[in-house]
CSV table of C-alpha atoms in Angstrom, one decimal:
chain,number,residue,atom,x,y,z
J,270,PHE,CA,117.5,16.7,17.9
J,271,SER,CA,115.3,13.8,17.2
J,272,PRO,CA,113.4,13.6,13.9
J,273,ILE,CA,110.2,14.7,15.8
J,274,HIS,CA,111.9,17.8,17.2
J,275,ALA,CA,113.3,18.6,13.8
J,276,ALA,CA,109.9,18.4,12.2
J,277,ILE,CA,108.4,20.6,14.8
J,278,GLN,CA,111.2,23.1,14.4
J,279,TYR,CA,110.7,23.1,10.6
J,280,LYS,CA,106.9,23.7,11.0
J,281,TYR,CA,107.6,26.5,13.5
J,282,ASN,CA,110.0,28.2,11.2
J,283,LYS,CA,107.7,27.9,8.3
J,284,ALA,CA,104.8,29.3,10.3
J,285,SER,CA,106.9,32.2,11.4
J,286,LYS,CA,108.0,32.9,7.9
J,287,THR,CA,104.3,32.8,6.8
J,288,MET,CA,103.3,35.2,9.5
J,289,LEU,CA,106.1,37.6,8.6
J,290,GLU,CA,105.0,37.5,5.0
J,291,ILE,CA,101.3,38.1,6.0
J,292,SER,CA,102.4,41.0,8.2
J,293,SER,CA,104.5,42.6,5.4
J,294,ARG,CA,101.5,42.2,3.0
J,295,ILE,CA,99.2,43.9,5.5
J,296,GLU,CA,101.6,46.8,6.0
J,297,ALA,CA,102.0,47.1,2.2
J,298,ALA,CA,98.2,47.1,1.8
J,299,LYS,CA,97.8,49.8,4.5
J,300,LEU,CA,100.4,52.0,2.7
J,301,GLN,CA,98.5,51.5,-0.5
J,302,VAL,CA,95.2,52.4,1.1
J,303,ALA,CA,96.7,55.5,2.6
J,304,ALA,CA,98.1,56.5,-0.8
J,305,LEU,CA,94.7,56.0,-2.4
J,306,LYS,CA,93.0,58.1,0.3
J,307,SER,CA,95.5,60.8,-0.3
J,308,GLN,CA,94.8,60.7,-4.0
J,309,ILE,CA,91.1,60.9,-3.4
J,310,ASP,CA,91.6,63.9,-1.0
J,311,GLU,CA,93.7,65.7,-3.7
J,312,VAL,CA,91.0,65.1,-6.3
J,313,ARG,CA,88.3,66.4,-3.9
J,314,THR,CA,90.4,69.5,-3.1
J,315,ASP,CA,90.9,70.2,-6.8
J,316,LYS,CA,87.1,69.9,-7.4
J,317,LYS,CA,86.3,72.4,-4.6
J,318,ASP,CA,87.1,75.4,-6.8
J,319,LYS,CA,84.0,77.4,-5.8
J,320,SER,CA,81.8,77.9,-2.8
J,321,MET,CA,78.1,77.3,-3.1
J,322,ALA,CA,77.4,81.0,-2.8
J,323,SER,CA,79.8,82.0,-5.6
J,324,PHE,CA,78.5,79.2,-7.9
J,325,ALA,CA,74.8,80.2,-7.3
J,326,SER,CA,75.6,83.9,-7.9
J,327,GLY,CA,77.1,82.9,-11.3
J,328,LYS,CA,73.7,81.5,-12.3
J,329,GLY,CA,71.9,84.8,-12.0
J,330,GLU,CA,69.9,86.4,-9.2
J,331,SER,CA,68.3,84.0,-6.8
J,332,LYS,CA,64.6,84.2,-6.0
J,333,GLU,CA,63.8,86.1,-2.8
J,334,ILE,CA,62.9,83.9,0.2
J,335,ARG,CA,59.7,84.4,2.0
J,336,ARG,CA,60.6,85.5,5.6
J,337,PRO,CA,58.6,86.3,8.7
J,338,PRO,CA,56.1,87.8,9.1
J,339,SER,CA,54.9,85.9,6.0
J,340,THR,CA,56.1,82.8,7.7
J,341,LYS,CA,54.0,82.8,10.8
J,342,LEU,CA,52.6,80.7,13.6
J,343,CYS,CA,49.3,79.1,12.5
J,344,ARG,CA,48.4,76.5,15.1
J,345,THR,CA,49.6,75.4,18.6
J,346,LEU,CA,48.8,71.8,19.5
J,347,LYS,CA,48.3,71.5,23.3
J,348,GLY,CA,47.7,68.1,25.0
J,349,HIS,CA,51.0,66.6,26.0
J,350,PHE,CA,52.0,66.8,29.7
J,351,GLY,CA,55.6,65.9,29.2
J,352,LYS,CA,58.5,66.8,26.9
J,353,VAL,CA,57.8,66.2,23.3
J,354,TYR,CA,60.6,64.2,21.8
J,355,ALA,CA,59.5,63.4,18.2
J,356,LEU,CA,56.9,64.1,15.5
J,357,ASP,CA,56.2,62.9,12.0
J,358,TRP,CA,53.7,64.0,9.3
J,359,ALA,CA,51.2,61.7,7.7
J,360,GLY,CA,51.3,61.4,3.9
J,361,ASP,CA,48.1,63.5,3.6
J,362,SER,CA,49.9,66.5,5.1
J,363,GLN,CA,46.9,67.0,7.5
J,364,ASN,CA,47.6,64.6,10.3
J,365,LEU,CA,50.8,64.2,12.3
J,366,VAL,CA,51.9,62.0,15.2
J,367,SER,CA,53.9,63.1,18.2
J,368,ALA,CA,55.6,61.2,21.0
J,369,SER,CA,56.1,62.6,24.5
J,370,GLN,CA,57.6,61.4,27.8
J,371,ASP,CA,54.1,61.7,29.3
J,372,GLY,CA,53.7,58.2,27.9
J,373,LYS,CA,51.4,59.1,25.1
J,374,LEU,CA,51.5,58.8,21.3
J,375,ILE,CA,49.1,61.4,19.9
J,376,VAL,CA,47.8,61.6,16.4
J,377,TRP,CA,46.6,65.2,15.6
J,378,ASN,CA,44.6,66.9,12.9
J,379,ALA,CA,47.0,69.8,12.4
J,380,ILE,CA,44.3,72.0,10.7
J,381,THR,CA,41.6,71.7,13.4
J,382,THR,CA,44.1,71.0,16.3
J,383,ASN,CA,41.9,68.1,17.4
J,384,LYS,CA,43.4,64.8,18.8
J,385,VAL,CA,42.4,62.0,16.4
J,386,HIS,CA,44.0,59.2,18.5
J,387,ALA,CA,45.8,59.0,21.8
J,388,VAL,CA,47.8,55.8,22.3
J,389,PRO,CA,49.1,54.9,25.8
J,390,LEU,CA,52.6,53.5,25.7
J,391,ARG,CA,54.0,50.7,27.7
J,392,SER,CA,57.2,52.8,28.3
J,393,SER,CA,57.1,56.5,28.8
J,394,TRP,CA,60.7,56.8,27.8
J,395,VAL,CA,60.0,57.3,24.1
J,396,MET,CA,62.5,58.9,21.7
J,397,THR,CA,61.0,58.6,18.2
J,398,CYS,CA,57.8,58.1,16.2
J,399,ALA,CA,56.9,57.6,12.6
J,400,PHE,CA,53.8,57.7,10.4
J,401,GLU,CA,53.4,55.2,7.5
J,402,GLN,CA,53.2,57.5,4.4
J,403,GLY,CA,51.0,55.3,2.1
J,404,LYS,CA,47.7,54.4,3.6
J,405,GLY,CA,48.4,56.1,6.9
J,406,ASN,CA,47.1,53.2,9.0
J,407,LEU,CA,50.2,52.6,10.9
J,408,VAL,CA,52.3,54.5,13.4
J,409,ALA,CA,55.5,53.4,15.1
J,410,CYS,CA,57.5,54.5,18.1
J,411,GLY,CA,60.6,53.4,20.0
J,412,GLY,CA,62.8,54.5,22.9
J,413,LEU,CA,64.7,53.2,26.0
J,414,ASP,CA,62.7,49.9,26.0
J,415,ASN,CA,64.9,48.9,23.0
J,416,LEU,CA,61.7,48.1,21.1
J,417,CYS,CA,60.0,49.5,18.0
J,418,SER,CA,56.3,49.3,18.6
J,419,ILE,CA,53.8,49.3,15.7
J,420,TYR,CA,50.2,50.5,16.2
J,421,ASN,CA,47.4,50.1,13.7
J,422,ILE,CA,45.3,53.3,14.3
J,423,SER,CA,42.7,52.3,11.6
J,424,GLN,CA,41.3,49.7,14.1
J,425,GLY,CA,40.2,52.3,16.6
J,426,PRO,CA,41.6,53.1,20.0
J,427,GLN,CA,44.8,51.1,20.6
J,428,GLN,CA,45.8,49.8,24.0
J,429,GLN,CA,48.5,47.4,22.8
J,430,ALA,CA,50.9,47.4,20.0
J,431,SER,CA,50.0,45.2,17.0
J,432,LYS,CA,53.6,44.3,16.7
J,433,GLU,CA,56.8,44.8,18.8
J,434,LEU,CA,60.1,44.6,16.9
J,435,ALA,CA,62.7,43.3,19.3
J,436,ALA,CA,66.4,42.8,18.3
J,437,HIS,CA,68.3,45.9,19.3
J,438,ASP,CA,70.6,45.8,22.4
J,439,GLY,CA,70.3,49.5,23.0
J,440,TYR,CA,67.6,52.3,22.9
J,441,VAL,CA,65.8,52.9,19.6
J,442,SER,CA,66.7,56.4,18.6
J,443,CYS,CA,64.8,56.7,15.3
J,444,CYS,CA,62.3,54.7,13.2
J,445,LYS,CA,61.1,55.3,9.7
J,446,PHE,CA,58.6,53.4,7.5
J,447,VAL,CA,60.2,52.4,4.2
J,448,ASP,CA,56.7,51.2,3.1
J,449,GLU,CA,53.6,49.7,4.7
J,450,GLY,CA,55.4,46.4,5.2
J,451,HIS,CA,58.9,47.5,6.3
J,452,VAL,CA,60.5,49.7,8.9
J,453,ALA,CA,64.1,50.9,9.4
J,454,THR,CA,65.3,51.7,12.9
J,455,SER,CA,68.5,53.1,14.4
J,456,SER,CA,69.8,52.4,17.9
J,457,GLY,CA,72.2,53.1,20.7
J,458,ASP,CA,73.8,49.7,20.0
J,459,SER,CA,75.5,51.3,17.0
J,460,THR,CA,73.4,49.5,14.4
J,461,CYS,CA,70.5,50.0,12.1
J,462,ILE,CA,67.9,47.3,11.3
J,463,TYR,CA,65.6,46.7,8.4
J,464,TRP,CA,62.4,44.9,9.6
J,465,ASP,CA,59.5,43.0,8.1
J,466,VAL,CA,56.5,44.6,10.0
J,467,GLU,CA,54.2,41.6,9.4
J,468,THR,CA,56.4,38.9,10.8
J,469,GLY,CA,58.7,41.0,13.1
J,470,GLU,CA,61.7,39.4,11.4
J,471,VAL,CA,65.0,41.2,11.0
J,472,LEU,CA,65.8,41.3,7.3
J,473,LYS,CA,69.1,43.2,7.4
J,474,THR,CA,71.4,44.6,10.1
J,475,PHE,CA,73.7,47.5,9.3
J,476,SER,CA,76.6,47.7,11.8
J,477,ASP,CA,79.5,49.8,10.5
J,478,HIS,CA,79.0,52.7,12.9
J,479,THR,CA,81.3,52.9,15.9
J,480,GLY,CA,79.0,54.9,18.1
J,481,ASP,CA,75.3,55.3,19.0
J,482,VAL,CA,73.2,55.9,15.8
J,483,MET,CA,71.0,58.8,16.5
J,484,SER,CA,69.0,59.4,13.3
J,485,LEU,CA,68.2,57.9,9.9
J,486,ALA,CA,66.3,59.1,6.8
J,487,ILE,CA,64.9,57.2,3.8
J,488,ASN,CA,65.8,58.4,0.3
J,489,PRO,CA,62.6,60.0,-1.1
J,490,THR,CA,63.3,58.9,-4.7
J,491,ASN,CA,64.9,55.5,-4.0
J,492,PRO,CA,63.6,53.7,-0.8
J,493,ASP,CA,66.4,51.1,-1.1
J,494,ILE,CA,68.8,53.8,0.1
J,495,PHE,CA,68.9,55.4,3.5
J,496,VAL,CA,71.3,57.7,5.5
J,497,SER,CA,72.2,57.4,9.2
J,498,GLY,CA,73.9,59.9,11.5
J,499,SER,CA,75.9,58.8,14.6
J,500,VAL,CA,77.8,59.8,17.7
J,501,ASP,CA,80.9,58.7,15.8
J,502,ALA,CA,80.5,62.0,13.8
J,503,THR,CA,80.0,60.2,10.5
J,504,ALA,CA,77.0,60.0,8.2
J,505,ARG,CA,76.7,56.8,6.3
J,506,ILE,CA,74.8,55.8,3.2
J,507,TRP,CA,73.4,52.3,3.1
J,508,ASP,CA,72.0,50.1,0.4
J,509,ILE,CA,69.2,47.9,1.8
J,510,ARG,CA,69.5,45.5,-1.1
J,511,SER,CA,73.1,44.6,-0.4
J,512,GLY,CA,73.1,45.4,3.3
J,513,LYS,CA,76.3,47.4,2.9
J,514,ASN,CA,77.6,50.8,3.7
J,515,VAL,CA,78.2,52.4,0.3
J,516,GLN,CA,79.4,55.9,1.4
J,517,THR,CA,80.8,57.4,4.6
J,518,HIS,CA,80.8,61.2,5.0
J,519,ARG,CA,83.0,62.9,7.5
J,520,GLY,CA,83.4,66.5,8.5
J,521,HIS,CA,81.5,67.1,11.7
J,522,GLU,CA,83.5,67.4,14.9
J,523,CYS,CA,80.8,66.1,17.3
J,524,ASP,CA,77.8,63.8,17.4
J,525,ILE,CA,75.4,64.0,14.5
J,526,ASN,CA,71.9,64.2,16.0
J,527,SER,CA,69.7,64.4,12.8
J,528,VAL,CA,69.9,63.7,9.1
J,529,SER,CA,67.4,64.6,6.3
J,530,PHE,CA,67.5,63.9,2.6
J,531,PHE,CA,67.4,66.7,0.0
J,532,PRO,CA,64.1,66.4,-2.0
J,533,ASP,CA,65.8,65.1,-5.1
J,534,GLY,CA,67.5,62.3,-3.2
J,535,HIS,CA,71.1,63.2,-4.3
J,536,ALA,CA,72.1,65.0,-1.2
J,537,PHE,CA,71.4,65.2,2.5
J,538,GLY,CA,71.6,67.6,5.4
J,539,THR,CA,73.0,66.9,8.9
J,540,GLY,CA,72.7,68.6,12.3
J,541,SER,CA,75.3,68.2,15.0
J,542,ASP,CA,76.4,69.1,18.5
J,543,ASP,CA,79.3,71.0,16.9
J,544,SER,CA,76.6,73.8,16.3
J,545,THR,CA,76.7,73.4,12.5
J,546,CYS,CA,74.5,72.0,9.8
J,547,ARG,CA,76.1,70.6,6.7
J,548,LEU,CA,75.1,69.7,3.2
J,549,PHE,CA,76.6,66.6,1.7
J,550,ASP,CA,76.2,65.5,-2.0
J,551,MET,CA,76.5,61.8,-2.7
J,552,ARG,CA,77.4,62.5,-6.4
J,553,CYS,CA,80.7,64.3,-5.4
J,554,TYR,CA,81.0,62.2,-2.2
J,555,GLY,CA,81.6,65.3,-0.1
J,556,GLU,CA,80.5,68.3,1.9
J,557,VAL,CA,79.2,71.1,-0.4
J,558,ASN,CA,78.1,73.6,2.2
J,559,ARG,CA,78.3,74.4,5.9
J,560,PHE,CA,75.9,76.4,8.0
J,561,GLY,CA,76.9,78.0,11.3
J,562,SER,CA,77.5,81.2,13.1
J,563,ASP,CA,79.8,82.4,15.9
J,564,ARG,CA,76.6,83.5,17.6
J,565,ILE,CA,75.3,80.0,17.7
J,566,ILE,CA,77.1,77.9,20.2
J,567,CYS,CA,74.6,75.2,21.1
J,568,GLY,CA,73.8,71.8,19.5
J,569,ILE,CA,71.3,71.0,16.8
J,570,THR,CA,68.6,68.5,17.5
J,571,SER,CA,66.8,68.2,14.2
J,572,VAL,CA,66.9,69.2,10.5
J,573,ALA,CA,64.5,69.2,7.6
J,574,PHE,CA,64.4,70.6,4.1
J,575,SER,CA,61.7,72.8,2.5
J,576,LYS,CA,59.8,71.2,-0.4
J,577,SER,CA,62.0,72.9,-3.0
J,578,GLY,CA,65.2,72.2,-1.0
J,579,ARG,CA,66.1,75.9,-0.9
J,580,LEU,CA,65.8,76.1,2.9
J,581,LEU,CA,67.2,73.9,5.5
J,582,PHE,CA,65.4,74.2,8.8
J,583,ALA,CA,67.2,73.4,12.0
J,584,GLY,CA,66.0,73.1,15.6
J,585,TYR,CA,68.4,74.1,18.4
J,586,ASP,CA,69.0,73.5,22.1
J,587,ASP,CA,68.6,77.3,22.8
J,588,PHE,CA,64.9,77.1,22.0
J,589,ASN,CA,65.3,78.6,18.4
J,590,VAL,CA,64.6,77.4,14.9
J,591,HIS,CA,66.8,78.8,12.1
J,592,ALA,CA,66.2,78.6,8.3
J,593,TRP,CA,69.4,78.4,6.2
J,594,ASP,CA,69.6,79.2,2.5
J,595,ILE,CA,71.6,76.4,1.0
J,596,LEU,CA,72.7,78.7,-1.8
J,597,SER,CA,74.3,81.1,0.7
J,598,GLY,CA,77.7,81.2,2.2
J,599,GLY,CA,76.4,79.6,5.3
J,600,LYS,CA,77.6,82.3,7.7
J,601,SER,CA,74.3,83.7,8.7
J,602,SER,CA,70.8,82.1,8.6
J,603,SER,CA,68.2,83.4,6.2
J,604,PHE,CA,65.8,83.9,9.1
J,605,GLN,CA,64.7,82.4,12.4
J,606,LEU,CA,61.2,81.8,13.7
J,607,PRO,CA,60.0,84.4,16.1
J,608,GLN,CA,60.1,83.0,19.7
J,609,PRO,CA,59.2,79.5,18.6
J,610,HIS,CA,59.3,77.7,22.0
J,611,ASP,CA,60.1,78.2,25.7
J,612,ASN,CA,62.4,75.2,25.9
J,613,LYS,CA,64.7,73.0,23.7
J,614,VAL,CA,63.3,72.4,20.2
J,615,SER,CA,63.5,68.6,20.0
J,616,CYS,CA,62.0,67.9,16.6
J,617,LEU,CA,60.7,69.5,13.4
J,618,SER,CA,59.4,68.4,10.1
J,619,VAL,CA,58.0,69.8,6.8
J,620,ASN,CA,54.8,68.2,5.6
J,621,PRO,CA,54.7,66.4,2.2
J,622,LEU,CA,52.9,69.3,0.5
J,623,GLY,CA,55.6,71.6,1.7
J,624,ASP,CA,53.3,74.3,3.0
J,625,ALA,CA,53.7,73.8,6.7
J,626,LEU,CA,56.5,73.3,9.2
J,627,ALA,CA,55.8,71.5,12.5
J,628,THR,CA,58.0,72.0,15.5
J,629,GLY,CA,58.0,70.1,18.9
J,630,SER,CA,59.7,71.1,22.1
J,631,TRP,CA,60.4,70.2,25.7
J,632,ASP,CA,57.9,72.9,26.6
J,633,THR,CA,55.2,70.2,25.8
J,634,PHE,CA,53.8,72.1,22.8
J,635,LEU,CA,53.8,71.4,19.0
J,636,LYS,CA,53.5,74.4,16.7
J,637,ILE,CA,52.5,74.6,13.0
J,638,TRP,CA,54.1,77.4,10.9
């Protein structure tokens, strides 16, 4: 060989050796990660020495839950002419906003049942809506147009959005106000985005999910933390300050359609197409209870906790709403609402005061319980 060929051969051999070393280090790292995961699973298994029901019973007799007929239908809100897909209470616990595929965003007075505002949408394919909880001047919505549209309802009848937030490459499945100046959205493009409402600027993008992100919820005690649920069957905890996924919770066997934080912000509930709701605690980094029954074989569209956190309400594809006692064994619901709707229950929410539950359905009605 010529000196040039010898030099090339030397570099090739050196590169090959380096690649082999890198490959062996990667394999060693994978084995180490697997060993650490195994150790974590062992610790979790050791800690799961009691069920929620057995632990609660050891603390004394639990307070009786108020069931129907004490929990009864108080109002029916009629005005939409298409499937209701989403609703959200205002911070005053009196008004709420709903979004329907009739192309309208309606703000209601839930006490009088009057329509306070009716906002015509540019796209009728709306999937989510949100009420700003502070001053209550802003509402938001999003859907198959890939936009999150912000409306300022304090300025009277709105024909156009005051701001359109555009960056997602897929449908907007959920939106929540973090505060008056910031919104978080989830999307079918597998990401969540944290926005500046005033400028429309993307402040952070969260992209660890491997499937459509269907829902998100802001931590009620720490707005820098939110949880998202995805078609990849995981629920992920995110820190807005760092922009990172700080916890990943697995357990569901199908799409997670809805997530909701427990009132103290330390735990959250999920609803899935696997016909179960689950309660995850961030402090123990795991599932602490599961709610399902052999009689329930349909998917769950939405979940929400009562003010105390004792009950987890869930809306189902089979037109029903079940209330689960989180201190129970999770095998049978505490009660279900009497004939809530005549079609799929698409959304539900408990108002900030905790004295009313709103449900929305494909039957075009919203109901206050």
